[in-house]
């Protein structure tokens, strides 16, 4: 049934213009560079140096996705990110499924981050890795960022900038200085996975993709960013480029300074690399502190994002109303509910999986690829249906980039493996009863009917403006978008 603007549930706008370009860039870098970069060299060790090839391919795909998110955010400068884009292009159900999948990704990802963070805390305490104490450390690690978030959006922004600086400096140091301590024998066999080359690259690529989760965070928080049409694209692309350089050089340095056999069982590979370079334990302890700071900084950003996306969806009637609750400009209910779920998953992972980090990591990658896939598809859909609004050179370039991003998501999905696919599909299906309940609830007064399409209800200045609302600006937007591609 066609709906009208009046049938939409009232929307409370996000806190406007709280985040500038530096803070938005820090949000991207801070959310992307977490403890994953500190733990991923160990997870990739089973594949050998061939995983560096996978990392390079994943970087190309991540950059294509970054450009896609920049393009989409310029047309739809509202909070919600992948949820918003899928809903506008493909309807309510697609929007809900993407919002649901992204939300699962965010809190499951927080569990993976805190598991890696705990490994670095255990450089100093619980060195025998007692599971009970590991769970206690991980739980504390999940809830400290919640306390930082509840203070308010401006404090969150300042904290994110500080954490980003503190985490990037030691990573750059190891990535550059480590190049002078590389020994060829540490790399081991080029492909040590026991499978053929393409299978090894696909498997390693799925793990490497986890390192780039978060490139879309600026678009998720777009409703809170100043001048989002320009700043989201710039923050997303440049943030991804900075992360890519650090990742590839850092992983290469660790592979070359720690033997492959030792790396496979390492819980703190960057600390082991520092110890191998400088001897003793001091270098490793410094890196461990940096990893802890990095993990906390990453969790601060993701704790905000894990509440922001369902907050935007709830205001559209696509998530339970409770997620629309805010305190001091922050989506407080979503933050608390999501952190509780992340805590439960962390406990489950420690008590049921032998390789905790890799298991949770692959589940997170599987659930994240679905929103990425729909976002790339939404970009292709917009380009095809609005072909006459862009020049042929811009159209050809954007379609190529979106096509690369879309193909990349299919490849990444195939590499996650059967176990991750099983748990991922299970999480995916759990969302369908919620969608049915939301649709039924609308008949009892919550939104009355499905919200009208974004393009028919929102304007450029609205928190979740849609492509059609600013289609007339497409020609003037193209030169601005060119600057970041």
CSV table of C-alpha atoms in Angstrom, one decimal:
chain,number,residue,atom,x,y,z
A,1,UNK,CA,0.0,0.0,0.0
A,2,UNK,CA,1.3,3.4,-0.9
A,3,UNK,CA,2.0,5.6,2.1
A,4,UNK,CA,2.2,9.3,2.6
A,5,UNK,CA,4.6,11.5,4.3
A,6,UNK,CA,2.2,11.9,7.2
A,7,UNK,CA,2.2,8.1,7.8
A,8,UNK,CA,5.9,8.0,8.8
A,9,UNK,CA,6.7,7.9,12.5
A,10,UNK,CA,8.0,11.2,13.8
A,11,UNK,CA,11.7,11.4,13.4
A,12,UNK,CA,13.9,13.1,15.9
A,13,UNK,CA,17.0,14.4,14.0
A,14,UNK,CA,20.5,13.4,15.0
A,15,UNK,CA,22.7,15.9,16.6
A,16,UNK,CA,23.7,18.0,13.6
A,17,UNK,CA,27.2,19.0,12.7
A,18,UNK,CA,28.9,17.7,15.8
A,19,UNK,CA,31.8,16.1,13.9
A,20,UNK,CA,34.2,17.9,11.5
A,21,UNK,CA,36.5,16.4,8.9
A,22,UNK,CA,39.4,15.6,11.3
A,23,UNK,CA,37.0,13.9,13.7
A,24,UNK,CA,35.2,12.0,10.9
A,25,UNK,CA,38.6,10.9,9.6
A,26,UNK,CA,39.6,9.8,13.1
A,27,UNK,CA,36.4,7.9,13.4
A,28,UNK,CA,37.2,5.9,10.2
A,29,UNK,CA,40.8,5.3,11.1
A,30,UNK,CA,40.0,4.6,14.7
A,31,UNK,CA,37.2,2.2,13.9
A,32,UNK,CA,39.3,0.4,11.2
A,33,UNK,CA,42.5,0.2,13.1
A,34,UNK,CA,41.7,-1.7,16.2
A,35,UNK,CA,43.2,-4.8,17.7
A,36,UNK,CA,42.5,-6.6,14.5
A,37,UNK,CA,45.8,-5.3,12.9
A,38,UNK,CA,47.6,-6.6,16.0
A,39,UNK,CA,46.1,-10.0,15.9
A,40,UNK,CA,45.7,-10.6,12.1
A,41,UNK,CA,49.3,-11.5,11.3
A,42,UNK,CA,48.9,-14.6,13.6
A,43,UNK,CA,45.6,-15.5,12.0
A,44,UNK,CA,47.2,-15.2,8.5
A,45,UNK,CA,50.3,-17.2,9.4
A,46,UNK,CA,48.7,-20.6,8.5
A,47,UNK,CA,48.5,-19.4,4.9
A,48,UNK,CA,52.1,-18.1,4.7
A,49,UNK,CA,53.3,-15.1,2.7
A,50,UNK,CA,50.7,-15.8,0.0
A,51,UNK,CA,48.3,-14.0,2.4
A,52,UNK,CA,50.1,-10.7,1.5
A,53,UNK,CA,48.8,-11.2,-2.0
A,54,UNK,CA,45.3,-11.6,-0.5
A,55,UNK,CA,45.9,-8.5,1.6
A,56,UNK,CA,46.7,-6.5,-1.6
A,57,UNK,CA,43.6,-7.7,-3.4
A,58,UNK,CA,41.4,-6.9,-0.3
A,59,UNK,CA,42.9,-3.4,-0.2
A,60,UNK,CA,41.8,-2.8,-3.8
A,61,UNK,CA,38.3,-4.0,-2.9
A,62,UNK,CA,38.3,-1.9,0.3
A,63,UNK,CA,39.3,1.2,-1.6
A,64,UNK,CA,36.5,0.5,-4.2
A,65,UNK,CA,34.0,0.2,-1.3
A,66,UNK,CA,35.4,3.4,0.2
A,67,UNK,CA,34.7,5.3,-3.0
A,68,UNK,CA,31.2,3.8,-3.2
A,69,UNK,CA,30.4,4.8,0.3
A,70,UNK,CA,31.7,8.3,-0.4
A,71,UNK,CA,29.5,8.6,-3.5
A,72,UNK,CA,26.4,7.3,-1.7
A,73,UNK,CA,26.9,9.5,1.3
A,74,UNK,CA,27.2,12.5,-1.0
A,75,UNK,CA,23.8,11.7,-2.4
A,76,UNK,CA,22.2,10.6,0.9
A,77,UNK,CA,23.8,12.6,3.7
A,78,UNK,CA,21.9,11.0,6.6
A,79,UNK,CA,22.8,8.6,9.4
A,80,UNK,CA,22.3,4.9,8.8
A,81,UNK,CA,24.9,4.1,6.1
A,82,UNK,CA,24.3,0.7,4.5
A,83,UNK,CA,20.8,0.4,5.9
A,84,UNK,CA,19.9,3.7,4.4
A,85,UNK,CA,21.3,3.0,1.0
A,86,UNK,CA,19.7,-0.5,0.7
A,87,UNK,CA,16.3,0.8,1.8
A,88,UNK,CA,16.2,3.6,-0.6
A,89,UNK,CA,17.3,1.4,-3.6
A,90,UNK,CA,15.5,-1.8,-2.9
A,91,UNK,CA,12.7,-1.2,-0.3
A,92,UNK,CA,11.9,-1.7,3.3
A,93,UNK,CA,12.8,-5.4,3.6
A,94,UNK,CA,16.2,-4.9,2.1
A,95,UNK,CA,16.8,-1.9,4.3
A,96,UNK,CA,15.8,-3.9,7.4
A,97,UNK,CA,17.9,-7.0,6.5
A,98,UNK,CA,20.9,-4.8,5.9
A,99,UNK,CA,20.4,-2.8,9.1
A,100,UNK,CA,20.0,-6.1,11.0
A,101,UNK,CA,23.0,-7.7,9.4
A,102,UNK,CA,25.2,-4.6,10.0
A,103,UNK,CA,24.0,-4.4,13.6
A,104,UNK,CA,25.0,-8.0,14.2
A,105,UNK,CA,28.3,-7.3,12.5
A,106,UNK,CA,29.0,-4.4,14.8
A,107,UNK,CA,28.4,-6.1,18.1
A,108,UNK,CA,30.0,-9.4,17.0
A,109,UNK,CA,32.9,-7.3,15.7
A,110,UNK,CA,33.3,-5.7,19.2
A,111,UNK,CA,33.5,-9.2,20.6
A,112,UNK,CA,36.4,-10.1,18.2
A,113,UNK,CA,38.1,-6.8,19.0
A,114,UNK,CA,38.0,-7.3,22.7
A,115,UNK,CA,39.3,-10.9,22.3
A,116,UNK,CA,42.4,-9.6,20.6
A,117,UNK,CA,42.7,-6.8,23.1
A,118,UNK,CA,42.6,-9.3,25.9
A,119,UNK,CA,45.5,-11.2,24.4
A,120,UNK,CA,47.6,-8.1,24.7
A,121,UNK,CA,46.4,-7.4,28.3
A,122,UNK,CA,47.6,-10.9,29.1
A,123,UNK,CA,51.2,-9.9,28.2
A,124,UNK,CA,51.1,-8.3,31.7
A,125,UNK,CA,48.4,-10.2,33.7
A,126,UNK,CA,46.9,-13.7,33.4
A,127,UNK,CA,49.9,-14.8,31.5
A,128,UNK,CA,48.7,-18.5,31.7
A,129,UNK,CA,45.5,-17.5,29.8
A,130,UNK,CA,43.1,-18.8,32.4
A,131,UNK,CA,39.7,-18.7,30.6
A,132,UNK,CA,37.8,-17.3,33.6
A,133,UNK,CA,40.1,-14.3,34.0
A,134,UNK,CA,40.2,-13.8,30.2
A,135,UNK,CA,36.4,-13.4,30.3
A,136,UNK,CA,36.7,-10.9,33.1
A,137,UNK,CA,39.3,-8.8,31.3
A,138,UNK,CA,37.3,-8.9,28.0
A,139,UNK,CA,34.1,-7.8,29.8
A,140,UNK,CA,35.9,-4.8,31.4
A,141,UNK,CA,37.3,-4.0,27.9
A,142,UNK,CA,33.8,-3.9,26.4
A,143,UNK,CA,32.2,-1.7,29.1
A,144,UNK,CA,34.9,1.0,29.5
A,145,UNK,CA,34.1,2.4,26.0
A,146,UNK,CA,30.4,2.5,27.0
A,147,UNK,CA,31.3,4.8,29.9
A,148,UNK,CA,33.2,7.1,27.6
A,149,UNK,CA,30.3,7.2,25.1
A,150,UNK,CA,27.6,8.1,27.7
A,151,UNK,CA,29.5,11.3,28.5
A,152,UNK,CA,28.4,12.8,25.2
A,153,UNK,CA,29.1,13.1,21.5
A,154,UNK,CA,31.7,15.9,21.8
A,155,UNK,CA,33.7,14.0,24.4
A,156,UNK,CA,33.5,10.9,22.1
A,157,UNK,CA,34.9,12.9,19.2
A,158,UNK,CA,37.8,14.2,21.2
A,159,UNK,CA,38.6,10.8,22.6
A,160,UNK,CA,38.5,9.3,19.1
A,161,UNK,CA,41.2,11.8,17.8
A,162,UNK,CA,43.4,11.1,20.8
A,163,UNK,CA,43.1,7.3,20.6
A,164,UNK,CA,43.8,7.4,16.9
A,165,UNK,CA,47.1,9.3,17.3
A,166,UNK,CA,48.2,7.1,20.1
A,167,UNK,CA,47.6,3.9,18.1
A,168,UNK,CA,49.0,5.0,14.7
A,169,UNK,CA,52.4,6.1,15.9
A,170,UNK,CA,53.7,2.7,17.3
A,171,UNK,CA,52.2,0.8,14.3
A,172,UNK,CA,54.0,3.1,11.9
A,173,UNK,CA,57.2,2.6,13.9
A,174,UNK,CA,57.0,-1.2,13.7
A,175,UNK,CA,56.0,-1.1,10.0
A,176,UNK,CA,59.0,1.0,9.1
A,177,UNK,CA,61.7,0.0,11.5
A,178,UNK,CA,60.8,-3.7,11.2
A,179,UNK,CA,61.8,-3.6,7.5
A,180,UNK,CA,65.4,-3.4,8.6
A,181,UNK,CA,65.2,-6.6,10.8
A,182,UNK,CA,63.6,-8.9,8.3
A,183,UNK,CA,65.1,-12.4,7.8
A,184,UNK,CA,64.1,-14.3,4.7
A,185,UNK,CA,63.9,-17.7,6.6
A,186,UNK,CA,61.1,-16.3,8.9
A,187,UNK,CA,58.6,-16.2,6.0
A,188,UNK,CA,58.5,-19.9,5.5
A,189,UNK,CA,56.8,-21.6,2.5
A,190,UNK,CA,55.0,-19.1,0.3
A,191,UNK,CA,51.8,-21.1,0.5
A,192,UNK,CA,51.7,-23.2,3.8
A,193,UNK,CA,47.9,-23.7,3.9
A,194,UNK,CA,47.9,-27.1,2.3
A,195,UNK,CA,45.4,-26.0,-0.4
A,196,UNK,CA,45.8,-24.5,-3.9
A,197,UNK,CA,46.9,-20.9,-4.3
A,198,UNK,CA,43.4,-19.5,-5.1
A,199,UNK,CA,41.8,-21.2,-2.2
A,200,UNK,CA,44.6,-19.9,0.1
A,201,UNK,CA,44.1,-16.4,-1.2
A,202,UNK,CA,40.3,-16.6,-0.7
A,203,UNK,CA,40.7,-17.9,2.8
A,204,UNK,CA,43.3,-15.3,3.8
A,205,UNK,CA,41.3,-12.6,2.1
A,206,UNK,CA,38.3,-13.2,4.3
A,207,UNK,CA,40.5,-12.8,7.3
A,208,UNK,CA,42.2,-9.7,5.9
A,209,UNK,CA,38.9,-8.1,5.2
A,210,UNK,CA,38.2,-8.0,8.9
A,211,UNK,CA,41.1,-5.4,9.1
A,212,UNK,CA,39.1,-3.0,6.9
A,213,UNK,CA,35.7,-3.3,8.7
A,214,UNK,CA,34.7,0.2,9.6
A,215,UNK,CA,35.5,2.0,6.4
A,216,UNK,CA,31.8,2.9,6.3
A,217,UNK,CA,31.6,4.3,9.8
A,218,UNK,CA,31.6,8.0,8.7
A,219,UNK,CA,28.6,7.3,6.4
A,220,UNK,CA,26.8,5.6,9.3
A,221,UNK,CA,27.2,8.7,11.4
A,222,UNK,CA,26.7,11.1,8.4
A,223,UNK,CA,23.8,12.9,10.1
A,224,UNK,CA,26.2,14.1,12.8
A,225,UNK,CA,29.0,15.2,10.4
A,226,UNK,CA,29.4,18.8,9.2
A,227,UNK,CA,29.1,19.3,5.4
A,228,UNK,CA,28.6,15.5,4.9
A,229,UNK,CA,28.4,15.8,1.1
A,230,UNK,CA,32.1,16.6,1.0
A,231,UNK,CA,33.5,15.4,4.4
A,232,UNK,CA,32.1,11.8,4.4
A,233,UNK,CA,33.8,11.0,1.0
A,234,UNK,CA,37.1,12.6,2.0
A,235,UNK,CA,37.2,11.0,5.5
A,236,UNK,CA,36.3,7.5,4.1
A,237,UNK,CA,38.7,7.4,1.2
A,238,UNK,CA,41.7,9.0,2.9
A,239,UNK,CA,41.1,7.1,6.1
A,240,UNK,CA,41.1,3.8,4.1
A,241,UNK,CA,44.3,4.8,2.3
A,242,UNK,CA,46.2,5.5,5.5
A,243,UNK,CA,45.0,2.2,7.1
A,244,UNK,CA,46.0,0.3,4.0
A,245,UNK,CA,49.6,1.5,4.1
A,246,UNK,CA,49.9,0.7,7.8
A,247,UNK,CA,48.4,-2.7,7.4
A,248,UNK,CA,50.4,-4.0,4.5
A,249,UNK,CA,53.8,-2.7,5.7
A,250,UNK,CA,53.0,-3.9,9.3
A,251,UNK,CA,52.0,-7.4,8.3
A,252,UNK,CA,55.0,-7.7,6.0
A,253,UNK,CA,57.3,-6.6,8.9
A,254,UNK,CA,55.8,-9.1,11.4
A,255,UNK,CA,56.1,-11.9,8.9
A,256,UNK,CA,59.7,-11.1,8.3
A,257,UNK,CA,60.8,-10.7,12.0
A,258,UNK,CA,58.9,-13.6,13.6
A,259,UNK,CA,59.2,-17.2,12.4
A,260,UNK,CA,56.1,-18.7,10.7
A,261,UNK,CA,55.9,-21.5,13.3
A,262,UNK,CA,56.0,-19.1,16.2
A,263,UNK,CA,53.6,-16.7,14.6
A,264,UNK,CA,50.9,-19.4,14.3
A,265,UNK,CA,50.6,-19.8,18.0
A,266,UNK,CA,51.2,-16.1,18.9
A,267,UNK,CA,48.6,-14.2,20.9
A,268,UNK,CA,50.5,-10.9,20.5
A,269,UNK,CA,52.4,-11.0,17.2
A,270,UNK,CA,53.4,-7.3,17.1
A,271,UNK,CA,54.8,-7.6,20.6
A,272,UNK,CA,56.7,-10.7,19.5
A,273,UNK,CA,58.0,-8.8,16.5
A,274,UNK,CA,59.3,-5.9,18.7
A,275,UNK,CA,61.0,-8.4,21.0
A,276,UNK,CA,62.6,-10.1,18.0
A,277,UNK,CA,63.9,-6.7,16.8
A,278,UNK,CA,65.2,-5.3,20.1
A,279,UNK,CA,65.6,-8.3,22.4
A,280,UNK,CA,64.2,-8.7,25.9
A,281,UNK,CA,60.6,-7.9,26.8
A,282,UNK,CA,60.5,-4.1,26.9
A,283,UNK,CA,59.7,-3.6,23.2
A,284,UNK,CA,57.0,-6.1,23.3
A,285,UNK,CA,55.5,-4.6,26.4
A,286,UNK,CA,55.4,-1.1,24.7
A,287,UNK,CA,53.6,-2.6,21.7
A,288,UNK,CA,51.2,-4.4,24.0
A,289,UNK,CA,50.3,-1.1,25.6
A,290,UNK,CA,49.8,0.4,22.2
A,291,UNK,CA,47.6,-2.5,21.2
A,292,UNK,CA,45.5,-2.1,24.3
A,293,UNK,CA,45.1,1.7,23.6
A,294,UNK,CA,44.3,0.9,20.0
A,295,UNK,CA,41.7,-1.7,21.0
A,296,UNK,CA,40.0,0.7,23.5
A,297,UNK,CA,40.0,3.5,20.9
A,298,UNK,CA,38.5,1.2,18.3
A,299,UNK,CA,35.8,0.0,20.7
A,300,UNK,CA,34.9,3.6,21.6
A,301,UNK,CA,34.1,4.3,17.9
A,302,UNK,CA,32.3,1.0,17.3
A,303,UNK,CA,30.3,1.3,20.6
A,304,UNK,CA,28.9,4.5,19.1
A,305,UNK,CA,28.3,3.0,15.7
A,306,UNK,CA,26.6,-0.1,17.1
A,307,UNK,CA,23.9,2.1,18.5
A,308,UNK,CA,23.8,4.7,15.7
A,309,UNK,CA,22.7,2.4,12.9
A,310,UNK,CA,19.7,0.9,14.7
A,311,UNK,CA,18.9,4.3,16.0
A,312,UNK,CA,18.5,5.6,12.5
A,313,UNK,CA,16.5,2.5,11.5
A,314,UNK,CA,14.2,2.8,14.6
A,315,UNK,CA,13.3,6.4,13.6
A,316,UNK,CA,12.1,5.0,10.3
A,317,UNK,CA,10.1,2.2,12.0
A,318,UNK,CA,12.6,-0.4,10.8
A,319,UNK,CA,13.9,-1.3,14.2
A,320,UNK,CA,12.2,-1.5,17.7
A,321,UNK,CA,11.3,1.9,19.1
A,322,UNK,CA,13.5,1.5,22.1
A,323,UNK,CA,16.6,1.9,19.8
A,324,UNK,CA,15.5,5.4,19.0
A,325,UNK,CA,16.1,6.5,22.6
A,326,UNK,CA,18.9,9.0,23.0
A,327,UNK,CA,20.8,10.6,25.9
A,328,UNK,CA,23.1,13.6,25.4
A,329,UNK,CA,22.8,13.1,21.7
A,330,UNK,CA,23.8,9.5,21.8
A,331,UNK,CA,21.8,6.3,21.0
A,332,UNK,CA,22.0,5.1,24.6
A,333,UNK,CA,19.6,2.1,24.4
A,334,UNK,CA,21.3,0.7,21.3
A,335,UNK,CA,24.7,1.1,22.9
A,336,UNK,CA,23.7,-0.8,26.1
A,337,UNK,CA,21.8,-3.6,24.3
A,338,UNK,CA,24.5,-4.2,21.8
A,339,UNK,CA,27.3,-4.3,24.5
A,340,UNK,CA,25.3,-6.9,26.5
A,341,UNK,CA,25.1,-9.1,23.3
A,342,UNK,CA,28.8,-8.6,22.6
A,343,UNK,CA,29.5,-9.7,26.2
A,344,UNK,CA,27.4,-12.8,25.8
A,345,UNK,CA,29.1,-13.7,22.5
A,346,UNK,CA,32.5,-13.2,24.1
A,347,UNK,CA,31.7,-15.6,26.9
A,348,UNK,CA,30.3,-18.1,24.4
A,349,UNK,CA,33.4,-17.8,22.2
A,350,UNK,CA,35.8,-18.4,25.1
A,351,UNK,CA,34.0,-21.4,26.4
A,352,UNK,CA,33.1,-23.1,23.1
A,353,UNK,CA,35.7,-22.3,20.4
A,354,UNK,CA,39.3,-23.4,20.3
A,355,UNK,CA,40.5,-20.5,18.1
A,356,UNK,CA,38.4,-17.7,19.6
A,357,UNK,CA,39.7,-14.7,17.6
A,358,UNK,CA,39.6,-16.3,14.1
A,359,UNK,CA,36.1,-17.9,14.7
A,360,UNK,CA,34.5,-14.6,15.8
A,361,UNK,CA,36.4,-12.7,13.1
A,362,UNK,CA,35.0,-14.9,10.3
A,363,UNK,CA,31.5,-14.6,11.6
A,364,UNK,CA,31.8,-10.8,11.7
A,365,UNK,CA,33.2,-10.7,8.1
A,366,UNK,CA,30.3,-12.9,6.8
A,367,UNK,CA,27.6,-10.6,8.4
A,368,UNK,CA,29.4,-7.4,7.3
A,369,UNK,CA,29.8,-8.5,3.6
A,370,UNK,CA,26.0,-8.5,3.2
A,371,UNK,CA,25.5,-4.8,3.9
A,372,UNK,CA,28.6,-4.0,1.8
A,373,UNK,CA,27.2,-6.1,-1.1
A,374,UNK,CA,23.9,-4.3,-1.0
A,375,UNK,CA,25.6,-0.9,-0.8
A,376,UNK,CA,27.6,-1.6,-3.9
A,377,UNK,CA,24.4,-2.9,-5.6
A,378,UNK,CA,22.6,0.3,-4.5
A,379,UNK,CA,25.3,2.4,-6.2
A,380,UNK,CA,25.0,0.4,-9.4
A,381,UNK,CA,21.2,0.7,-9.2
A,382,UNK,CA,21.3,4.5,-8.8
A,383,UNK,CA,23.8,4.9,-11.7
A,384,UNK,CA,21.7,2.8,-14.1
A,385,UNK,CA,18.4,4.4,-13.2
A,386,UNK,CA,19.8,7.9,-13.2
A,387,UNK,CA,22.0,7.5,-16.3
A,388,UNK,CA,21.0,10.8,-17.9
A,389,UNK,CA,22.0,12.8,-14.8
A,390,UNK,CA,25.7,12.0,-15.2
A,391,UNK,CA,28.2,12.4,-18.0
A,392,UNK,CA,29.4,9.3,-19.8
A,393,UNK,CA,33.0,9.5,-18.4
A,394,UNK,CA,31.7,9.8,-14.8
A,395,UNK,CA,29.2,7.0,-15.4
A,396,UNK,CA,31.8,4.6,-16.8
A,397,UNK,CA,34.2,5.3,-14.0
A,398,UNK,CA,31.6,5.0,-11.2
A,399,UNK,CA,30.1,1.8,-12.7
A,400,UNK,CA,33.6,0.2,-12.9
A,401,UNK,CA,34.4,1.1,-9.3
A,402,UNK,CA,31.0,-0.1,-8.1
A,403,UNK,CA,31.4,-3.3,-10.1
A,404,UNK,CA,34.8,-4.0,-8.5
A,405,UNK,CA,33.3,-3.4,-5.1
A,406,UNK,CA,30.4,-5.8,-5.8
A,407,UNK,CA,32.6,-8.5,-7.2
A,408,UNK,CA,34.9,-8.1,-4.2
A,409,UNK,CA,32.0,-8.7,-1.8
A,410,UNK,CA,31.0,-12.0,-3.5
A,411,UNK,CA,34.7,-13.1,-3.4
A,412,UNK,CA,35.0,-12.2,0.3
A,413,UNK,CA,31.7,-14.0,1.1
A,414,UNK,CA,33.0,-17.2,-0.5
A,415,UNK,CA,36.2,-17.1,1.5
A,416,UNK,CA,34.6,-17.0,5.0
A,417,UNK,CA,34.1,-20.8,5.2
A,418,UNK,CA,31.3,-23.2,6.1
A,419,UNK,CA,31.3,-22.5,9.9
A,420,UNK,CA,31.1,-18.8,9.5
A,421,UNK,CA,28.4,-19.2,6.8
A,422,UNK,CA,26.4,-21.5,9.1
A,423,UNK,CA,26.4,-19.1,12.1
A,424,UNK,CA,26.0,-16.0,9.8
A,425,UNK,CA,22.9,-17.4,8.0
A,426,UNK,CA,21.5,-18.3,11.4
A,427,UNK,CA,22.0,-14.7,12.6
A,428,UNK,CA,20.5,-13.5,9.4
A,429,UNK,CA,17.4,-15.6,9.7
A,430,UNK,CA,16.8,-14.5,13.3
A,431,UNK,CA,16.0,-11.1,12.0
A,432,UNK,CA,13.0,-12.1,9.9
A,433,UNK,CA,10.7,-12.7,12.9
A,434,UNK,CA,11.6,-9.2,14.1
A,435,UNK,CA,10.7,-7.7,10.7
A,436,UNK,CA,7.3,-9.5,10.8
A,437,UNK,CA,6.7,-8.2,14.3
A,438,UNK,CA,7.6,-4.7,13.2
A,439,UNK,CA,5.2,-4.9,10.3
A,440,UNK,CA,2.4,-6.1,12.5
A,441,UNK,CA,3.2,-3.4,15.1
A,442,UNK,CA,2.6,-0.7,12.5
A,443,UNK,CA,-1.0,-1.8,12.2
A,444,UNK,CA,-1.3,-1.0,15.9
A,445,UNK,CA,-0.1,2.5,15.7
A,446,UNK,CA,3.7,2.4,15.4
A,447,UNK,CA,4.0,4.2,12.1
A,448,UNK,CA,0.6,3.0,10.9
A,449,UNK,CA,2.1,1.7,7.6
A,450,UNK,CA,5.5,1.2,6.1
A,451,UNK,CA,7.3,4.5,5.9
A,452,UNK,CA,7.2,6.2,2.5
A,453,UNK,CA,10.2,5.8,0.3
A,454,UNK,CA,13.0,8.1,1.3
A,455,UNK,CA,13.1,9.9,-2.0
A,456,UNK,CA,9.5,11.0,-1.6
A,457,UNK,CA,9.7,12.2,2.0
A,458,UNK,CA,13.0,13.7,2.6
A,459,UNK,CA,14.8,16.8,1.4
A,460,UNK,CA,18.5,17.7,1.1
A,461,UNK,CA,18.6,19.1,4.6
A,462,UNK,CA,16.8,16.2,6.2
A,463,UNK,CA,18.8,13.7,8.4
A,464,UNK,CA,18.3,10.9,5.9
A,465,UNK,CA,18.0,12.7,2.6
A,466,UNK,CA,17.7,10.4,-0.5
A,467,UNK,CA,19.1,10.4,-4.0
A,468,UNK,CA,16.0,11.6,-5.7
A,469,UNK,CA,15.8,14.5,-3.3
A,470,UNK,CA,19.1,15.9,-4.5
A,471,UNK,CA,19.1,14.5,-8.1
A,472,UNK,CA,19.1,18.1,-9.4
A,473,UNK,CA,22.4,18.6,-7.8
A,474,UNK,CA,24.1,15.6,-9.5
A,475,UNK,CA,25.9,17.7,-12.1
A,476,UNK,CA,27.4,20.0,-9.5
A,477,UNK,CA,28.3,17.2,-7.1
A,478,UNK,CA,30.3,15.4,-9.8
A,479,UNK,CA,33.3,17.8,-9.7
A,480,UNK,CA,33.4,17.6,-5.8
A,481,UNK,CA,33.3,13.8,-5.9
A,482,UNK,CA,36.1,13.8,-8.5
A,483,UNK,CA,38.4,15.3,-6.0
A,484,UNK,CA,38.4,12.1,-3.9
A,485,UNK,CA,38.6,9.5,-6.6
